């Protein structure tokens, strides 16, 4: 069974049950400024889930192309992909739990009409309830009856599991406390598939469970009972109608059908992986991570380019550029040359469900190849800079040999591993002026003193003592758009304060509301009017530059080396969430943040206060 076969079966299963097929919306939605990409099937349907009448009726079915930028850094394991397709069936105030759960079970297990999965491999979860919303006992009872039909005695704690809001509540912004006023959401019920061949990995805890990350259990689909709307006072009101929002990960379903835990070995990705193996003369067994990143990033880039995005330094274009360049980093590391054959295979693999890929192939190819040329030029300029620099500033050093290949490994200053040693100062220039990340510089064949580089980073970028995840969450009064903007403004303000007043200045507290930002810091003098003016100007300059804001999960030790310090460092896990604003600011932080600084429009400092000899307070305002 191919992915396209699953789509056909799913659509016809629900068409037979009175559903109308609706279109696959583009990855960039025309009228939704709240998000860069369509990242789930429900996104284009939000107005209808809120109560608007859908022209196609109350029972809908579709397959929705989706992209999750937040997963870029996860790619490389066996089950994450940034681009994926979501099967969706929708009840807009029509049927509810007692129809939805049996239908989904039937689709998953029925051999003729559905996927024919072994029911013994399926486990389900339901919402355990919280102080405001009761436990979903109805779904528990329905699941018990469903499993009984296949002679499985489904006990809670064995086959059915109850989880809190963290796992079994769905909204676009996560659990109830993170939802802004007006956002719809509700309890959900997920289905997991068990890969018996995967041994539990103790690194993920003593005992395996359905939500364990060891890979033995993989979530394949989710029925959301979209029935609540968050109110301004934080409470929940029933939506005008009770809706069902079902999302099934097509790639995950294929895993279950093939009973393989590795998405990149399924019949969808296998030919793409093979084309990369051939082009780079490597094999998946020894280079799984690189091959997965290349396959994933090029696939996403193909779909994003198809939907009208061009690589740039802004918004969707920035994500596209990042995907292509990160894919190319891995491609060059494996000595790949022409990427075109891989693009052709990607289009071939998806064209049955997405025929416009083939129609737009020339356009897609031109975009990717042009970006590759640009990236090559950046790399060549960086190499030229190094060559020139070494000839001028180290006349005694032997001349560097001419470029050898696209990876640019150079001759005469090479060490015995074939890498060229450059100073950390030069590496840092490649970082700041050529926009190459440390790993991209290394991919060019240069090595440098990591420790020294990290120190430079430290003085260049913001070192936050206090902006830990917990602190910032505590500092946020709510998660309205305006407070999220205020949050990003504090990161800019923090760095600007350090730029103007000195690196010893650091944040000691913050509180953000929709009206204003309050920011406390250590400093033993009253900042002058001139200084305040300068700080404001810097923050506004960074807003105007519309810098991208993103986070990466970085090993805590590595993040510390980079100079990102947090007050509660000792309580951090192995990895910490680090937020970057362009290359201007780097902080330990839990978020949330805006995607681009430009949305803040401008920032004004309203007043400052003296909290004591060494503590000062600034009040500011985002003018969006
Ligand atoms: N909205 C849910 C999800 O995206 C189900 O469609 O997972």
XYZ file of C-alpha atoms and ligand atoms in Angstrom:
631
model
C 0.000 0.000 0.000
C 1.405 3.424 -0.942
C 0.705 6.786 0.669
C -1.529 7.612 -2.296
C -3.478 4.362 -1.716
C -4.039 5.356 1.919
C -5.347 8.763 0.832
C -7.766 7.127 -1.624
C -9.040 4.651 0.955
C -9.484 7.312 3.608
C -11.329 9.746 1.365
C -13.657 7.081 0.022
C -14.257 5.666 3.545
C -15.554 9.035 4.691
C -17.312 9.912 1.446
C -19.336 6.746 1.984
C -20.267 8.133 5.375
C -21.689 11.343 4.000
C -18.572 13.530 3.855
C -17.719 15.960 1.065
C -14.106 16.195 -0.035
C -12.662 19.694 0.285
C -9.477 21.128 -1.240
C -5.952 20.860 0.024
C -5.192 24.494 0.980
C -1.809 26.028 0.096
C 1.073 25.862 2.578
C 0.928 29.643 2.855
C -2.597 30.744 3.647
C -3.667 33.989 2.016
C -5.761 35.282 4.895
C -4.054 34.039 8.008
C -1.374 36.389 9.291
C -1.117 34.482 12.587
C 1.178 31.845 11.204
C 3.795 31.432 8.475
C 2.720 28.020 7.211
C -0.288 25.728 7.301
C 0.763 23.320 10.016
C -2.372 21.259 10.517
C -5.579 20.381 8.752
C -7.716 22.509 11.037
C -5.969 25.782 10.260
C -7.865 26.635 7.065
C -11.082 25.571 8.823
C -10.836 27.767 11.928
C -13.735 30.110 10.966
C -16.021 27.084 10.484
C -14.982 25.474 13.750
C -15.903 28.783 15.377
C -19.421 28.586 13.945
C -19.413 30.013 10.417
C -21.348 27.912 7.933
C -19.173 25.924 5.523
C -20.406 26.016 1.907
C -19.789 22.267 1.498
C -21.840 21.229 4.516
C -21.239 19.811 7.972
C -19.305 16.618 7.113
C -16.004 17.266 5.372
C -12.973 15.181 4.485
C -9.580 16.183 3.088
C -5.851 15.667 2.946
C -3.904 18.763 3.935
C -0.248 19.461 3.142
C 1.377 20.706 6.314
C 4.753 22.076 7.340
C 6.126 22.510 10.847
C 9.161 24.790 10.946
C 9.602 24.155 14.648
C 10.670 20.602 13.823
C 13.613 21.577 11.577
C 16.188 20.802 14.248
C 14.544 17.497 15.175
C 15.073 16.106 11.711
C 17.536 13.268 11.518
C 15.707 10.746 13.682
C 13.571 7.984 12.218
C 10.120 9.549 12.473
C 10.151 13.350 12.237
C 9.592 15.163 8.965
C 9.001 18.906 8.559
C 6.598 18.387 5.659
C 3.795 15.899 6.109
C 0.242 15.312 5.014
C -2.672 15.225 7.342
C -5.796 13.242 6.649
C -8.780 15.051 8.116
C -12.432 14.415 8.667
C -14.596 17.123 10.110
C -17.905 17.309 11.835
C -19.083 20.893 12.041
C -21.684 20.487 14.745
C -22.900 17.203 13.301
C -21.652 13.829 14.636
C -19.485 13.525 17.745
C -17.580 10.950 19.815
C -19.804 7.914 19.396
C -19.547 8.060 15.608
C -15.993 9.346 15.296
C -14.127 6.819 17.441
C -15.732 3.666 15.960
C -15.242 5.000 12.423
C -11.563 5.672 12.977
C -11.029 2.274 14.535
C -12.775 0.684 11.593
C -10.689 2.625 9.103
C -7.473 1.622 10.860
C -8.304 -2.076 11.228
C -10.677 -3.063 8.429
C -8.843 -5.030 5.739
C -11.102 -4.119 2.801
C -12.189 -0.581 3.487
C -9.252 0.544 5.582
C -5.644 -0.148 6.502
C -6.024 -3.592 8.035
C -3.846 -2.862 11.078
C -3.703 -5.456 13.833
C -5.955 -4.138 16.668
C -3.576 -5.623 19.236
C -0.983 -3.079 18.164
C -3.286 -0.138 18.826
C -3.430 1.816 22.095
C -5.481 4.895 22.822
C -5.360 7.900 25.114
C -8.098 10.142 26.473
C -8.303 13.403 28.428
C -7.953 12.923 32.192
C -9.760 16.175 33.057
C -8.628 19.198 35.055
C -10.125 21.689 37.513
C -12.384 23.217 34.868
C -13.135 20.489 32.352
C -14.182 17.011 33.311
C -12.542 13.721 32.449
C -13.603 12.281 29.087
C -15.338 9.203 30.511
C -17.572 9.019 27.456
C -14.593 8.294 25.196
C -13.293 5.707 27.673
C -16.584 3.835 27.517
C -16.746 4.066 23.728
C -13.190 2.719 23.378
C -13.978 -0.181 25.732
C -16.914 -1.188 23.564
C -14.912 -0.824 20.366
C -12.129 -3.078 21.601
C -14.699 -5.582 22.830
C -15.820 -6.070 19.222
C -12.363 -7.484 18.465
C -12.257 -9.430 21.725
C -9.817 -7.183 23.486
C -10.543 -6.382 27.094
C -9.451 -2.754 27.029
C -8.631 -1.718 30.573
C -7.665 1.782 31.617
C -3.948 1.679 32.309
C -3.408 -1.225 29.894
C -4.994 -0.317 26.569
C -6.613 3.040 27.321
C -4.535 5.719 28.995
C -5.597 8.966 30.605
C -3.415 12.028 30.190
C -3.633 15.627 31.318
C -3.836 18.812 29.246
C -0.180 18.502 28.251
C -0.920 15.454 26.089
C -4.646 15.179 25.540
C -5.808 18.668 24.863
C -5.496 20.232 21.436
C -5.484 23.823 20.296
C -3.203 25.673 17.908
C -1.412 27.168 20.874
C -1.211 24.081 23.056
C -2.716 23.535 26.520
C -5.543 25.738 27.877
C -3.317 28.206 29.745
C -1.368 28.967 26.559
C -4.458 29.679 24.477
C -5.198 33.317 23.661
C -8.745 34.594 24.147
C -10.997 33.534 21.276
C -9.000 30.401 20.419
C -10.961 27.140 19.966
C -9.765 23.884 21.502
C -10.818 20.752 23.263
C -9.950 17.354 24.695
C -8.655 14.770 22.276
C -8.196 11.050 21.905
C -5.060 9.754 20.214
C -4.294 6.364 18.700
C -0.802 4.878 19.005
C 0.760 2.028 17.069
C 3.189 -0.295 18.830
C 6.333 -1.400 17.022
C 7.062 -4.643 18.807
C 10.495 -4.859 17.232
C 11.665 -1.660 18.965
C 13.205 -2.366 22.359
C 12.506 0.265 24.995
C 15.506 2.544 25.449
C 16.216 3.188 29.137
C 17.586 6.608 28.214
C 13.927 7.650 28.013
C 12.982 6.382 31.463
C 12.615 3.163 33.414
C 9.245 2.202 31.997
C 7.972 2.485 28.471
C 4.515 4.007 27.908
C 2.545 5.160 24.885
C 3.845 8.721 25.100
C 7.450 7.588 25.654
C 9.922 8.999 23.114
C 11.898 5.789 22.653
C 10.044 5.047 19.421
C 8.261 1.845 20.453
C 4.913 3.651 20.336
C 4.136 6.186 17.632
C 1.045 8.376 17.540
C -0.712 7.856 14.241
C -3.852 9.940 14.599
C -5.879 12.190 16.813
C -9.586 12.954 17.190
C -10.043 16.406 18.702
C -13.408 17.183 20.234
C -13.322 20.848 19.414
C -16.042 22.199 21.641
C -14.600 25.027 23.752
C -13.474 28.586 23.235
C -11.154 30.437 25.578
C -12.619 33.607 27.058
C -10.921 36.896 27.997
C -11.182 36.101 31.713
C -9.394 32.767 31.165
C -12.512 30.607 31.466
C -13.927 28.319 28.759
C -17.258 28.643 27.034
C -18.909 26.048 24.821
C -18.602 26.809 21.112
C -21.944 27.261 19.336
C -21.547 23.678 18.062
C -19.628 20.565 19.051
C -17.092 19.766 16.334
C -14.804 16.890 15.484
C -11.355 17.716 14.107
C -9.591 14.516 13.154
C -5.958 14.582 12.040
C -4.159 11.494 10.811
C -0.468 11.704 9.907
C -0.296 10.043 6.494
C 3.417 9.269 6.780
C 2.846 7.806 10.260
C 0.001 5.630 8.978
C 2.301 4.324 6.279
C 4.784 3.358 9.007
C 2.087 1.331 10.726
C 0.935 -0.285 7.469
C 4.496 -1.332 6.670
C 5.184 -2.100 10.339
C 8.498 -0.280 10.149
C 9.561 2.345 12.696
C 11.630 4.298 10.149
C 9.687 6.673 7.888
C 12.681 7.017 5.573
C 12.573 3.324 4.676
C 8.878 3.351 3.714
C 7.929 3.086 0.057
C 7.374 6.859 0.073
C 10.891 7.884 1.063
C 12.893 4.845 -0.011
C 13.305 5.971 -3.669
C 14.291 9.483 -2.500
C 16.887 8.040 -0.135
C 18.159 5.780 -2.915
C 18.564 8.721 -5.272
C 20.661 10.501 -2.625
C 22.711 7.364 -2.006
C 23.429 7.142 -5.710
C 24.255 10.800 -6.179
C 26.583 10.881 -3.185
C 27.903 7.351 -3.424
C 27.059 6.675 0.198
C 24.741 4.280 1.935
C 21.877 4.870 4.318
C 23.291 2.491 6.898
C 26.343 4.632 7.540
C 24.917 8.076 6.845
C 21.296 7.840 7.988
C 21.232 11.245 9.663
C 22.619 13.209 6.706
C 20.440 11.346 4.213
C 17.311 11.920 6.285
C 18.030 15.645 6.584
C 18.644 15.947 2.841
C 15.501 13.966 1.978
C 13.343 15.878 4.434
C 14.627 19.387 3.717
C 14.596 19.068 -0.068
C 11.072 17.615 0.039
C 9.813 20.499 2.174
C 11.649 23.011 -0.016
C 10.019 21.532 -3.129
C 6.536 21.920 -1.632
C 7.140 25.401 -0.226
C 8.599 26.587 -3.549
C 5.612 25.063 -5.367
C 3.275 27.168 -3.242
C 4.864 30.423 -4.378
C 7.579 31.184 -1.819
C 11.010 32.468 -2.889
C 14.120 32.191 -0.707
C 14.847 35.438 1.155
C 15.827 36.763 4.553
C 12.251 37.246 5.636
C 9.363 35.172 6.889
C 8.491 32.141 4.737
C 11.413 32.935 2.416
C 13.837 32.724 5.301
C 12.562 29.272 6.273
C 12.865 28.122 2.664
C 16.435 29.442 2.489
C 17.293 27.714 5.759
C 15.895 24.390 4.533
C 17.760 24.524 1.227
C 21.058 25.592 2.789
C 20.877 23.085 5.636
C 20.057 20.368 3.129
C 23.011 21.480 1.014
C 25.372 21.471 4.011
C 24.673 17.782 4.414
C 24.733 17.231 0.674
C 28.184 18.824 0.309
C 29.460 16.959 3.356
C 28.734 13.779 1.392
C 30.351 15.272 -1.733
C 27.074 15.535 -3.632
C 27.115 17.569 -6.834
C 23.960 17.868 -8.982
C 20.785 17.890 -6.859
C 18.400 17.712 -9.815
C 17.979 13.916 -9.951
C 16.892 13.987 -6.292
C 14.323 16.715 -6.989
C 12.934 14.662 -9.857
C 12.453 11.644 -7.605
C 10.742 13.763 -4.934
C 8.252 15.048 -7.506
C 7.689 11.540 -8.844
C 6.978 10.216 -5.347
C 4.365 12.844 -4.574
C 2.827 13.632 -7.931
C -0.068 11.194 -7.601
C -1.482 13.128 -4.662
C -0.068 16.511 -5.775
C -0.210 16.668 -9.582
C 0.689 20.377 -9.645
C 4.226 19.413 -8.568
C 4.912 18.015 -12.013
C 3.272 21.015 -13.710
C 5.407 23.422 -11.746
C 8.580 21.350 -11.803
C 10.641 23.793 -13.908
C 9.713 26.661 -11.590
C 10.535 24.632 -8.449
C 13.830 23.436 -9.880
C 14.875 26.973 -10.889
C 14.201 28.279 -7.393
C 16.242 25.578 -5.698
C 19.120 25.688 -8.170
C 19.283 29.481 -8.044
C 19.438 29.399 -4.261
C 22.171 26.820 -4.488
C 24.161 29.186 -6.734
C 23.689 31.992 -4.204
C 24.837 29.774 -1.380
C 27.841 28.663 -3.408
C 28.740 32.319 -4.012
C 28.547 33.055 -0.282
C 30.799 30.101 0.384
C 33.245 31.140 -2.347
C 33.359 34.700 -1.034
C 34.083 33.333 2.414
C 36.866 31.166 1.009
C 38.337 34.107 -0.911
C 38.302 36.183 2.228
C 40.270 33.519 4.081
C 42.748 33.134 1.250
C 43.360 36.860 0.975
C 43.539 37.352 4.705
C 46.154 34.676 5.121
C 48.294 35.971 2.271
C 48.256 39.501 3.727
C 48.360 38.971 7.421
C 50.550 35.890 7.495
C 53.156 36.572 4.809
C 55.351 33.950 6.357
C 52.605 31.345 5.970
C 52.646 29.274 2.822
C 50.126 30.362 0.201
C 46.850 28.543 0.288
C 46.292 26.284 -2.660
C 43.468 26.918 -5.062
C 39.976 25.621 -4.380
C 39.593 21.938 -4.910
C 35.898 21.362 -5.012
C 32.575 22.759 -3.962
C 33.426 21.961 -0.368
C 36.488 24.114 -0.817
C 38.978 21.990 1.029
C 42.252 23.763 0.570
C 45.797 22.608 0.306
C 48.702 24.139 2.075
C 47.460 25.000 5.532
C 45.700 21.717 5.906
C 46.263 19.640 8.951
C 46.666 15.906 8.658
C 42.879 15.398 8.643
C 42.589 17.581 5.541
C 41.058 20.587 7.321
C 42.504 24.102 7.164
C 43.182 25.807 10.461
C 42.026 29.396 10.671
C 41.995 31.790 13.602
C 38.858 32.131 15.649
C 38.825 35.844 14.668
C 38.533 34.883 11.019
C 35.944 32.249 11.772
C 33.984 34.892 13.596
C 34.113 37.238 10.612
C 32.752 34.434 8.435
C 29.949 34.156 10.942
C 29.075 37.830 11.266
C 29.646 39.137 7.753
C 29.056 36.086 5.562
C 26.224 34.668 7.616
C 27.802 31.236 7.930
C 27.081 29.271 11.080
C 29.973 27.553 12.907
C 28.995 24.202 11.411
C 28.754 25.727 7.935
C 32.250 27.159 8.381
C 33.476 23.699 9.356
C 31.728 22.215 6.350
C 33.885 24.493 4.232
C 36.866 22.575 5.546
C 38.021 25.086 8.162
C 38.735 24.333 11.755
C 39.207 26.845 14.523
C 39.368 27.027 18.274
C 35.785 26.382 19.393
C 36.386 27.786 22.832
C 37.700 31.091 21.517
C 34.853 31.267 19.032
C 32.367 30.720 21.829
C 33.951 33.545 23.818
C 33.602 35.911 20.893
C 30.030 34.889 20.530
C 29.644 35.608 24.194
C 30.789 39.197 23.970
C 28.989 39.763 20.682
C 25.656 38.413 21.688
C 23.398 38.740 24.602
C 24.266 36.788 27.702
C 21.186 36.361 29.741
C 21.440 35.573 33.410
C 17.797 35.636 34.184
C 15.868 34.879 31.061
C 15.300 31.249 31.827
C 12.185 29.515 30.654
C 10.564 29.618 34.066
C 11.408 33.213 34.696
C 9.954 34.384 31.445
C 6.833 32.348 31.792
C 6.425 33.935 35.202
C 6.997 37.369 33.726
C 4.248 37.031 31.176
C 0.828 38.109 32.351
C -0.912 36.215 29.556
C -0.344 34.944 26.054
C -2.109 37.576 24.037
C -0.432 38.709 20.862
C 0.589 41.982 22.439
C 2.320 40.342 25.400
C 4.155 38.006 23.053
C 5.392 41.088 21.199
C 6.372 42.635 24.517
C 8.318 39.511 25.326
C 10.360 39.776 22.132
C 10.859 43.486 22.863
C 12.441 42.616 26.226
C 15.042 40.446 24.496
C 15.934 43.355 22.214
C 15.902 45.802 25.111
C 18.118 43.521 27.172
C 20.760 43.349 24.457
C 20.497 47.074 23.681
C 21.026 47.894 27.384
C 24.160 45.798 27.368
C 25.359 47.419 24.150
C 25.003 50.895 25.589
C 25.616 50.464 29.349
C 28.094 47.598 29.267
C 28.203 43.828 29.326
C 27.963 43.636 33.105
C 24.334 44.755 32.854
C 21.833 41.944 32.998
C 18.173 41.413 33.566
C 16.940 40.902 37.100
C 13.218 40.721 36.452
C 10.402 41.421 34.044
C 6.666 41.705 33.863
C 4.743 42.043 30.646
C 1.127 42.938 30.051
C -0.744 43.910 26.912
C -0.272 47.557 27.935
C 3.417 47.731 28.712
C 6.722 46.010 29.337
C 8.481 46.315 32.685
C 12.132 45.386 32.760
C 14.491 45.361 35.762
C 18.251 45.239 35.523
C 21.387 45.797 37.560
C 23.168 49.120 37.009
C 24.631 51.444 39.569
C 23.957 54.796 37.905
C 20.935 56.511 36.450
C 21.061 55.991 32.678
C 21.304 59.429 31.031
C 18.727 60.726 28.578
C 21.313 60.323 25.866
C 21.785 56.645 26.774
C 18.040 56.001 26.880
C 17.743 57.577 23.438
C 20.479 55.328 22.096
C 18.920 52.195 23.615
C 15.538 53.072 22.099
C 17.145 53.705 18.721
C 18.886 50.321 18.737
C 15.684 48.448 19.640
C 13.846 50.258 16.852
C 16.619 49.567 14.380
C 16.361 45.842 15.170
C 12.583 45.989 14.780
C 13.009 47.682 11.415
C 15.468 45.037 10.264
C 12.597 42.541 10.712
C 14.944 39.935 12.149
C 13.736 36.347 12.266
C 13.143 34.928 15.730
C 13.667 31.220 16.207
C 14.620 28.809 18.898
C 16.829 25.780 18.913
C 17.047 23.019 21.468
C 20.738 23.109 22.280
C 22.661 20.899 24.663
C 22.807 22.944 27.833
C 26.575 22.583 28.101
C 26.995 23.771 24.540
C 24.621 26.679 25.105
C 26.678 27.692 28.130
C 29.812 27.524 25.989
C 28.141 29.817 23.493
C 27.674 32.240 26.330
C 23.941 31.945 26.833
C 23.646 31.965 30.602
C 20.460 31.513 32.598
C 19.752 32.030 36.260
C 18.237 28.590 36.789
C 20.863 26.842 34.783
C 21.337 24.027 37.260
C 17.753 22.965 36.861
C 17.921 22.736 33.087
C 17.740 19.355 31.447
C 20.257 18.056 28.968
C 18.924 20.364 26.310
C 17.690 23.916 26.672
C 15.544 26.109 24.542
C 17.609 28.983 23.206
C 15.961 31.868 21.381
C 17.847 33.705 18.655
C 16.815 37.072 17.229
C 18.783 37.199 13.973
C 22.328 37.131 15.204
C 21.629 40.021 17.551
C 20.373 38.230 20.647
C 20.718 34.755 22.190
C 18.878 33.827 25.372
C 17.818 30.839 27.404
C 14.061 31.243 27.207
C 10.854 29.275 27.099
C 9.079 31.639 24.700
C 6.673 32.352 23.159
C 7.936 34.962 20.724
C 6.883 36.610 17.507
C 8.348 35.112 14.333
C 9.815 38.372 13.038
C 10.682 41.558 14.891
C 8.983 43.747 12.262
C 5.527 43.035 13.669
C 6.423 45.076 16.750
C 6.331 48.203 14.505
C 8.232 50.331 17.076
C 9.176 50.551 20.732
C 9.099 53.492 23.142
C 10.645 53.770 26.597
C 7.979 55.398 28.770
C 9.873 55.969 32.000
C 12.607 54.712 34.259
C 12.691 54.135 38.005
C 15.370 53.709 40.598
C 14.767 50.484 42.555
C 17.858 50.954 44.723
C 21.529 51.694 44.368
C 22.185 48.868 41.918
C 18.744 48.069 40.549
C 16.942 50.036 37.861
C 13.582 49.620 36.179
C 12.418 50.614 32.712
C 8.838 50.777 31.464
C 8.377 50.512 27.708
C 5.664 50.058 25.137
C 5.324 48.186 21.877
C 3.491 50.379 19.365
C 2.017 47.713 17.076
N -5.836 19.478 14.978
C -5.283 18.206 15.334
C -3.817 18.088 14.952
O -3.328 18.897 14.203
C -6.052 17.089 14.683
O -6.338 17.420 13.365
O -3.160 17.191 15.419
